[in-house]
Short mmCIF file of C-alpha atoms and ligand atoms in Angstrom, two decimals:
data_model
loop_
_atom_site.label_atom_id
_atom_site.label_comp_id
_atom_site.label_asym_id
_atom_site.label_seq_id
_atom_site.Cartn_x
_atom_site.Cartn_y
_atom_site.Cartn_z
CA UNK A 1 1.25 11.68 -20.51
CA UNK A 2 2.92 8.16 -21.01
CA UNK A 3 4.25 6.52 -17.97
CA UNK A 4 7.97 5.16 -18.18
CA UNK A 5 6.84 1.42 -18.27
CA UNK A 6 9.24 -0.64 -16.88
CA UNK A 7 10.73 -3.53 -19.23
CA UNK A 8 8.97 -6.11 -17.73
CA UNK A 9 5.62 -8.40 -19.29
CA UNK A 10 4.88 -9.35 -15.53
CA UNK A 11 6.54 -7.90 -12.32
CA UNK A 12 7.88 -10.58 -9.77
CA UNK A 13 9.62 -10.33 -6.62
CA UNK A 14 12.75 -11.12 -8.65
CA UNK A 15 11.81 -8.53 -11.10
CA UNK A 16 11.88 -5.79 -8.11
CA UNK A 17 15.33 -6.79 -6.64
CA UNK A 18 16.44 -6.83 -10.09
CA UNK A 19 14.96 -3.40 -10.54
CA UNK A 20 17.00 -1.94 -7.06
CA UNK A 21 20.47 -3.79 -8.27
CA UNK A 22 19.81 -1.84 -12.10
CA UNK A 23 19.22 1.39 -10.18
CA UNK A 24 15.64 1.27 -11.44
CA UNK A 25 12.85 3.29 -9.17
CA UNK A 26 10.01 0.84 -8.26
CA UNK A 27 6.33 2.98 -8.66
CA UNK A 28 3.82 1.27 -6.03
CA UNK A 29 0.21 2.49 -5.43
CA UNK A 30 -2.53 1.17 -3.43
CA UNK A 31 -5.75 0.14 -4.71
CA UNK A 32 -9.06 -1.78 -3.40
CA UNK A 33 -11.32 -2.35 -5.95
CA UNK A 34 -11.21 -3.07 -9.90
CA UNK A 35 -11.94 -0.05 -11.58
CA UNK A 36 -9.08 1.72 -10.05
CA UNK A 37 -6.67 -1.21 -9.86
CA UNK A 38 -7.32 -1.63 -13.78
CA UNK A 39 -6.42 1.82 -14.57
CA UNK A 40 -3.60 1.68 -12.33
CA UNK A 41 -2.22 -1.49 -13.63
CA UNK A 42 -2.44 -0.23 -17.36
CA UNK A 43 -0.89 3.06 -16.55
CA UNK A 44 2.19 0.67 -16.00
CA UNK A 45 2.38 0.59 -12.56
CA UNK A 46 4.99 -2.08 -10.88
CA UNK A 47 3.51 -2.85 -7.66
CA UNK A 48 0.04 -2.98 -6.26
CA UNK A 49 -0.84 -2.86 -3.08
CA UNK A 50 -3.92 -3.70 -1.47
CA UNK A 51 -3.38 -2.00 1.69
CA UNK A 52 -5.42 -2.02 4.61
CA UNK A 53 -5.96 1.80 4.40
CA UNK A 54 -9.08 0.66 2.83
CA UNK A 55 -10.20 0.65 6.46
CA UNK A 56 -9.69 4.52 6.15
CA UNK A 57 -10.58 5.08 2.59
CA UNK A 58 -13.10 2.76 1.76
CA UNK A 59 -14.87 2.07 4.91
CA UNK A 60 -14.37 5.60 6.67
CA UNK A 61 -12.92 4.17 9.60
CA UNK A 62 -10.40 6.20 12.03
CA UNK A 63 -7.99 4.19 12.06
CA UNK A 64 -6.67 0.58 9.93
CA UNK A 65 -7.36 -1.82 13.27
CA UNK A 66 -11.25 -2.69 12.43
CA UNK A 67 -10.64 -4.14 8.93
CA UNK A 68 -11.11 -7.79 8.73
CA UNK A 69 -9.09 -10.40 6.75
CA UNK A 70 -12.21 -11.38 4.79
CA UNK A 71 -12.92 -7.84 4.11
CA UNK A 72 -9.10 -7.46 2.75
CA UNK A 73 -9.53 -10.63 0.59
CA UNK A 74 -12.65 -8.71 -0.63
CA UNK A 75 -10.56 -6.02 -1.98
CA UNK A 76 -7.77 -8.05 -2.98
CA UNK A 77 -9.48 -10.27 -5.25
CA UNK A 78 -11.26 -7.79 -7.35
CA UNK A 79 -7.79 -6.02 -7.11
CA UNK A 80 -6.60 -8.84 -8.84
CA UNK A 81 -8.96 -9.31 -11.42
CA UNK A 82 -7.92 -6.12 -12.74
CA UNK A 83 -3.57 -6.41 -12.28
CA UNK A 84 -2.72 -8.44 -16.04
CA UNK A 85 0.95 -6.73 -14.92
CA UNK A 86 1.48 -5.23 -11.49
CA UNK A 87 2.59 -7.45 -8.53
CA UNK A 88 -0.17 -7.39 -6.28
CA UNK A 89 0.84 -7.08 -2.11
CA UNK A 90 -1.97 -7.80 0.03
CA UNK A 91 -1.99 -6.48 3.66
CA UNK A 92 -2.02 -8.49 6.73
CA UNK A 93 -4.69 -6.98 9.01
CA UNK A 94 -4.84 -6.36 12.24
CA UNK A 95 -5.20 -9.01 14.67
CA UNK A 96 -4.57 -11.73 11.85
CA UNK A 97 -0.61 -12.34 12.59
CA UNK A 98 0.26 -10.91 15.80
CA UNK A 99 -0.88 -13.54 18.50
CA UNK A 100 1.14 -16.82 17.11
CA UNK A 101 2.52 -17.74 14.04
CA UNK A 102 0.05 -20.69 13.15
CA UNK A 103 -2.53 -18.23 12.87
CA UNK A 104 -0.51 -15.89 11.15
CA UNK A 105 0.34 -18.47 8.35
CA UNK A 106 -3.66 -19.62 8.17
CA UNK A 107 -4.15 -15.63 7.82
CA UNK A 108 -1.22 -15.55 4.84
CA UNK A 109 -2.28 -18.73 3.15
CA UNK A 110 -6.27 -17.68 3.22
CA UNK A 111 -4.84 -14.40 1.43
CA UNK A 112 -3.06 -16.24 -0.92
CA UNK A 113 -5.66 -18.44 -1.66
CA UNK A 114 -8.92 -16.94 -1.87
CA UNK A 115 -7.41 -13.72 -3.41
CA UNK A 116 -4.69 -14.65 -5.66
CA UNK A 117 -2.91 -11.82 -4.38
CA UNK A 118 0.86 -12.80 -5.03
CA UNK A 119 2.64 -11.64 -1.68
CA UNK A 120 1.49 -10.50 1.62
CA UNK A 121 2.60 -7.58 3.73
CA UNK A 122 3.21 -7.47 7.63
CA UNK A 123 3.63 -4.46 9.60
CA UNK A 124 7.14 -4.91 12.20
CA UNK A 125 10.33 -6.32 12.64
CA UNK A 126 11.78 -8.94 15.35
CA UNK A 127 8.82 -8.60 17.20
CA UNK A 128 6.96 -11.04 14.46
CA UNK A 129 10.39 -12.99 13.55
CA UNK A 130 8.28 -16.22 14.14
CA UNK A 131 5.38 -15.35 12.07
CA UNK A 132 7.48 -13.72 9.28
CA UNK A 133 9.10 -16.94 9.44
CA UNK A 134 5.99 -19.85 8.76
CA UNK A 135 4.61 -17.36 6.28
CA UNK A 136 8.10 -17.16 4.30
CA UNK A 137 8.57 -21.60 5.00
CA UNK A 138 5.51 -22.13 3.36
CA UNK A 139 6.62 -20.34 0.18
CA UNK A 140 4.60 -17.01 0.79
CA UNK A 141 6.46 -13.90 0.15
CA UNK A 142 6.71 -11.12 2.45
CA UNK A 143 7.26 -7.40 2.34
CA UNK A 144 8.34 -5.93 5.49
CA UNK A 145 7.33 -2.67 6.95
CA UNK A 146 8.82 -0.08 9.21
CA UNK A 147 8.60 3.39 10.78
CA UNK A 148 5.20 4.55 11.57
CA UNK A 149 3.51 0.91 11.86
CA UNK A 150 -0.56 2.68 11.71
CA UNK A 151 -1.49 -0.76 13.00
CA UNK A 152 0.09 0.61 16.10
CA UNK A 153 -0.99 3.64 16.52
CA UNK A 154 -2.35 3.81 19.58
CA UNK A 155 1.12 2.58 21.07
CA UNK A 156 2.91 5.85 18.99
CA UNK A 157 -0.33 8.14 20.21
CA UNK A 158 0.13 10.31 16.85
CA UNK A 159 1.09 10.18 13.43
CA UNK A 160 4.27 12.20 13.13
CA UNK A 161 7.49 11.63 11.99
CA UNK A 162 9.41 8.11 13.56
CA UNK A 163 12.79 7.40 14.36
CA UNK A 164 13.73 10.92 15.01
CA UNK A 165 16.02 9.86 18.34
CA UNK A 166 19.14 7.60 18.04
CA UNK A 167 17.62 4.70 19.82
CA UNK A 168 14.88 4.31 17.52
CA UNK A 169 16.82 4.82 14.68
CA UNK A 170 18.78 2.30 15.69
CA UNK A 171 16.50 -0.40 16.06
CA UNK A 172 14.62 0.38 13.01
CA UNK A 173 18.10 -0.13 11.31
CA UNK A 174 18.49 -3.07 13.08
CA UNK A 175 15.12 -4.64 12.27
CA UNK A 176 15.40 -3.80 8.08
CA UNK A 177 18.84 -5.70 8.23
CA UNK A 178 16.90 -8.55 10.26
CA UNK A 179 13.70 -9.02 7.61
CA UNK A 180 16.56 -9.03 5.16
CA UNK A 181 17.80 -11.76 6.66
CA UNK A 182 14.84 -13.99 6.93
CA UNK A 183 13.94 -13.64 3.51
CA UNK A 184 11.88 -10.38 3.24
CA UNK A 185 11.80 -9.27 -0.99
CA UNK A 186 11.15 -5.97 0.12
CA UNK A 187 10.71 -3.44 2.89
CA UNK A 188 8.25 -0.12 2.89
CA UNK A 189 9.94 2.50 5.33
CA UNK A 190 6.70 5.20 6.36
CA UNK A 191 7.79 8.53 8.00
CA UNK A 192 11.31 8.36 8.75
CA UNK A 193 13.79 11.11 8.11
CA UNK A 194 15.26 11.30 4.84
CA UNK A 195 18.73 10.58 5.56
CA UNK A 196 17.93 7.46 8.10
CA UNK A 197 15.80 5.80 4.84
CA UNK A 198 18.93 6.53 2.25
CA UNK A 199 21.04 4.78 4.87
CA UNK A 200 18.96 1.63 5.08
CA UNK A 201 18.50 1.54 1.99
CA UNK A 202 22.11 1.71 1.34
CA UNK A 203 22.46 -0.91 3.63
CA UNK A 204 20.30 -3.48 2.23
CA UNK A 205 20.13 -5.59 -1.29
CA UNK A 206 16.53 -5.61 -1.01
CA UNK A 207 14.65 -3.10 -2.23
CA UNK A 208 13.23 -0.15 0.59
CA UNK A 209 10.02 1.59 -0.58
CA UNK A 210 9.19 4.70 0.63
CA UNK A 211 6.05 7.10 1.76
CA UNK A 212 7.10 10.04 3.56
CA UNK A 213 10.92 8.88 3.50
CA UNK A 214 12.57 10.47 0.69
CA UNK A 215 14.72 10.26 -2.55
CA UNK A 216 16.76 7.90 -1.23
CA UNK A 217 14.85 4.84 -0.84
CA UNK A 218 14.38 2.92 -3.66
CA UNK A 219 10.45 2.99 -4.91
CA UNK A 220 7.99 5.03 -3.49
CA UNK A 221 4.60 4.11 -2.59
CA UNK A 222 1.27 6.53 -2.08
CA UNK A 223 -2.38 5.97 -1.07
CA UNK A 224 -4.22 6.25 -4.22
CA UNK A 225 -7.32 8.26 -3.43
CA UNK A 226 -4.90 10.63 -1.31
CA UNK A 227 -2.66 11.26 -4.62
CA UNK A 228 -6.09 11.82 -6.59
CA UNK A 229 -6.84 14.33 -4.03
CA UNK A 230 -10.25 12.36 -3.34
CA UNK A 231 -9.35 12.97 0.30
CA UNK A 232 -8.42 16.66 0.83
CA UNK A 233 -8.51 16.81 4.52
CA UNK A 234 -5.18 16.25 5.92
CA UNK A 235 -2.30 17.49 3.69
CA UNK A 236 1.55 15.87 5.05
CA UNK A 237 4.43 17.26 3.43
CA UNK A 238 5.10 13.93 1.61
CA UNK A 239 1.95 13.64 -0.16
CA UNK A 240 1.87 15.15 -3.45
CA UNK A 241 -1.42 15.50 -4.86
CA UNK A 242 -1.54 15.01 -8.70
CA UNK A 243 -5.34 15.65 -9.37
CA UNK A 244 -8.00 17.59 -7.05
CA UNK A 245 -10.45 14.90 -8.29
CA UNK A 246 -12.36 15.74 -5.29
CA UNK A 247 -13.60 19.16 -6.64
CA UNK A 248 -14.01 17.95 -10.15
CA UNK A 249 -15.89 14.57 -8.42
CA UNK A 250 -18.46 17.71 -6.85
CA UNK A 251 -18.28 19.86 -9.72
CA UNK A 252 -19.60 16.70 -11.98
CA UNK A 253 -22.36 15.44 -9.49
CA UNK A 254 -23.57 18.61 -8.91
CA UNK A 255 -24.15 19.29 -12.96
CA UNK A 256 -25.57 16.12 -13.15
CA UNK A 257 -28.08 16.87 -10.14
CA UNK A 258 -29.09 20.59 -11.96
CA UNK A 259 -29.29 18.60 -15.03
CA UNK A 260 -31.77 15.93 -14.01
CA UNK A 261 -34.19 18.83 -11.81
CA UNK A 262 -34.25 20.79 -14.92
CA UNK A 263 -35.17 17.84 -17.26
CA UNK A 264 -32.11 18.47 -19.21
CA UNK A 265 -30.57 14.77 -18.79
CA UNK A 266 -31.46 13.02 -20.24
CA UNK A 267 -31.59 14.45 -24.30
CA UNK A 268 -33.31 13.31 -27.00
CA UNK A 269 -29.87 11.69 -27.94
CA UNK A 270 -29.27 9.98 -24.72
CA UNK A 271 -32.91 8.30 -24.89
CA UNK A 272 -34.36 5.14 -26.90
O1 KIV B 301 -2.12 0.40 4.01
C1 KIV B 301 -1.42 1.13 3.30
O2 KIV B 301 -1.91 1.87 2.42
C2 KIV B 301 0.03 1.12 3.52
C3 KIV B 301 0.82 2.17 2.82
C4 KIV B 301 0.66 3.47 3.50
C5 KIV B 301 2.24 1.78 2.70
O3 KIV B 301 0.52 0.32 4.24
#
């Protein structure tokens, strides 16, 4: 199956808000390491992002909080290595913007720098107006992100849907329309009700990318080895899984150990 490429030799920032004002779906996926991010990026993917559920999926960590900004540029740069078309968003971690904005700029520009990524990502809304601010003075774009922050989950105690009550659907509405403002490109919206994402994304002329939020939103974004099915323990309703890759992973490992105990890898073909 072909992917429907998007007419674009290189995605920008622009090219995204140009996508949401044509009515055209932005496709975002995470990745961490080459190998992935080059098949991702040639399967005509528009947006990359290097998220820090690599704490989760690459390191095996509980939660996104111990991943470290030089571990993230890690990822990111052999992320983009491999993205010859895909924007590439690099998280923020944990601890590396919240406690002033100086060191929340240092944070942004190291990313920029040592990575290459080409746009950082920040998890919040007025809360972090002053970092959001140095990172976006300095020339650094920012995606904005809102709902179920994970880099606050032990403030929200669980992972379930956000924004459910009026008041917190209020100020989530209030803090899209306020990144806007400053100068956010884009926003992702995680785990809101369908009908609260349509209306900010109604709302707003950037574009509002979605996980768990719905049609209405204008791109949607997945974790990678959770769409592969690599990870099969959890299952929300938003995730769809397009391969079981982590039964045909087993299946394959386990032919290969059979093979090798009964001297059948490798064949006289597969020798010199
Ligand atoms: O880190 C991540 O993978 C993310 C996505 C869930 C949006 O922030």
């Amino acid at each position: 199956m072909s992917a429907i490429k998007s007419n674009y030799k290189r995605i920008t920032v622009k090219s995204l808000i140009d996508m949401k004002s044509n009515g055209e779906k932005i496709s975002m996926l995470t990745a961490y390491d080459y190998t992935m991010a080059h098949i991702v990026d040639g399967a005509g993917i528009d947006v990359i992002l290097v998220g820090d559920s690599a704490s989760n999926v690459m390191a095996g960590h509980e939660t996104t909080l111990p991943i470290t900004l030089d571990q993230m540029i890690y990822h990111a740069s052999s992320v983009v290595r491999a993205a010859k078309r895909s924007l590439v968003v690099v998280d923020l971690p944990f601890g590396s913007y919240q406690s002033d904005p100086k060191e929340a700029l240092r944070s942004a520009i190291r990313i920029m720098k040592e990575s290459g990524g080409h746009a950082v990502k920040l998890e919040g809304g007025k809360e972090i107006k002053d970092s959001i601010k140095r990172i976006l003075h300095a020339g650094i774009p920012v995606m904005g992100h809102l709902g179920l922050t994970p880099q606050s989950i032990y403030k929200f105690g669980t992972y379930t849907v956000r924004a459910k009550e009026d008041q917190e659907a209020e100020k989530l509405i209030e803090d899209a329309l306020f990144l806007e403002r400053s100068g956010c490109f884009a926003i992702v919206l995680e785990k809101i009700p369908a009908d609260l994402a349509r209306k900010v994304a109604e709302q707003l002329t950037i574009p509002v990318i979605g996980i768990g939020a719905g049609n209405g939103v204008d791109g949607q974004v997945l974790v990678l080895p959770d769409m592969l099915g690599m990870t099969h323990e959890f299952n929300p309703r938003f995730l769809r899984r397009y391969l079981n890759l982590h039964e045909q992973m087993t299946g394959a490992i386990e032919q290969y150990i059979t093979d090798v105990k009964n001297v059948d890898f490798p064949n006289e073909e597969e020798q010199y």
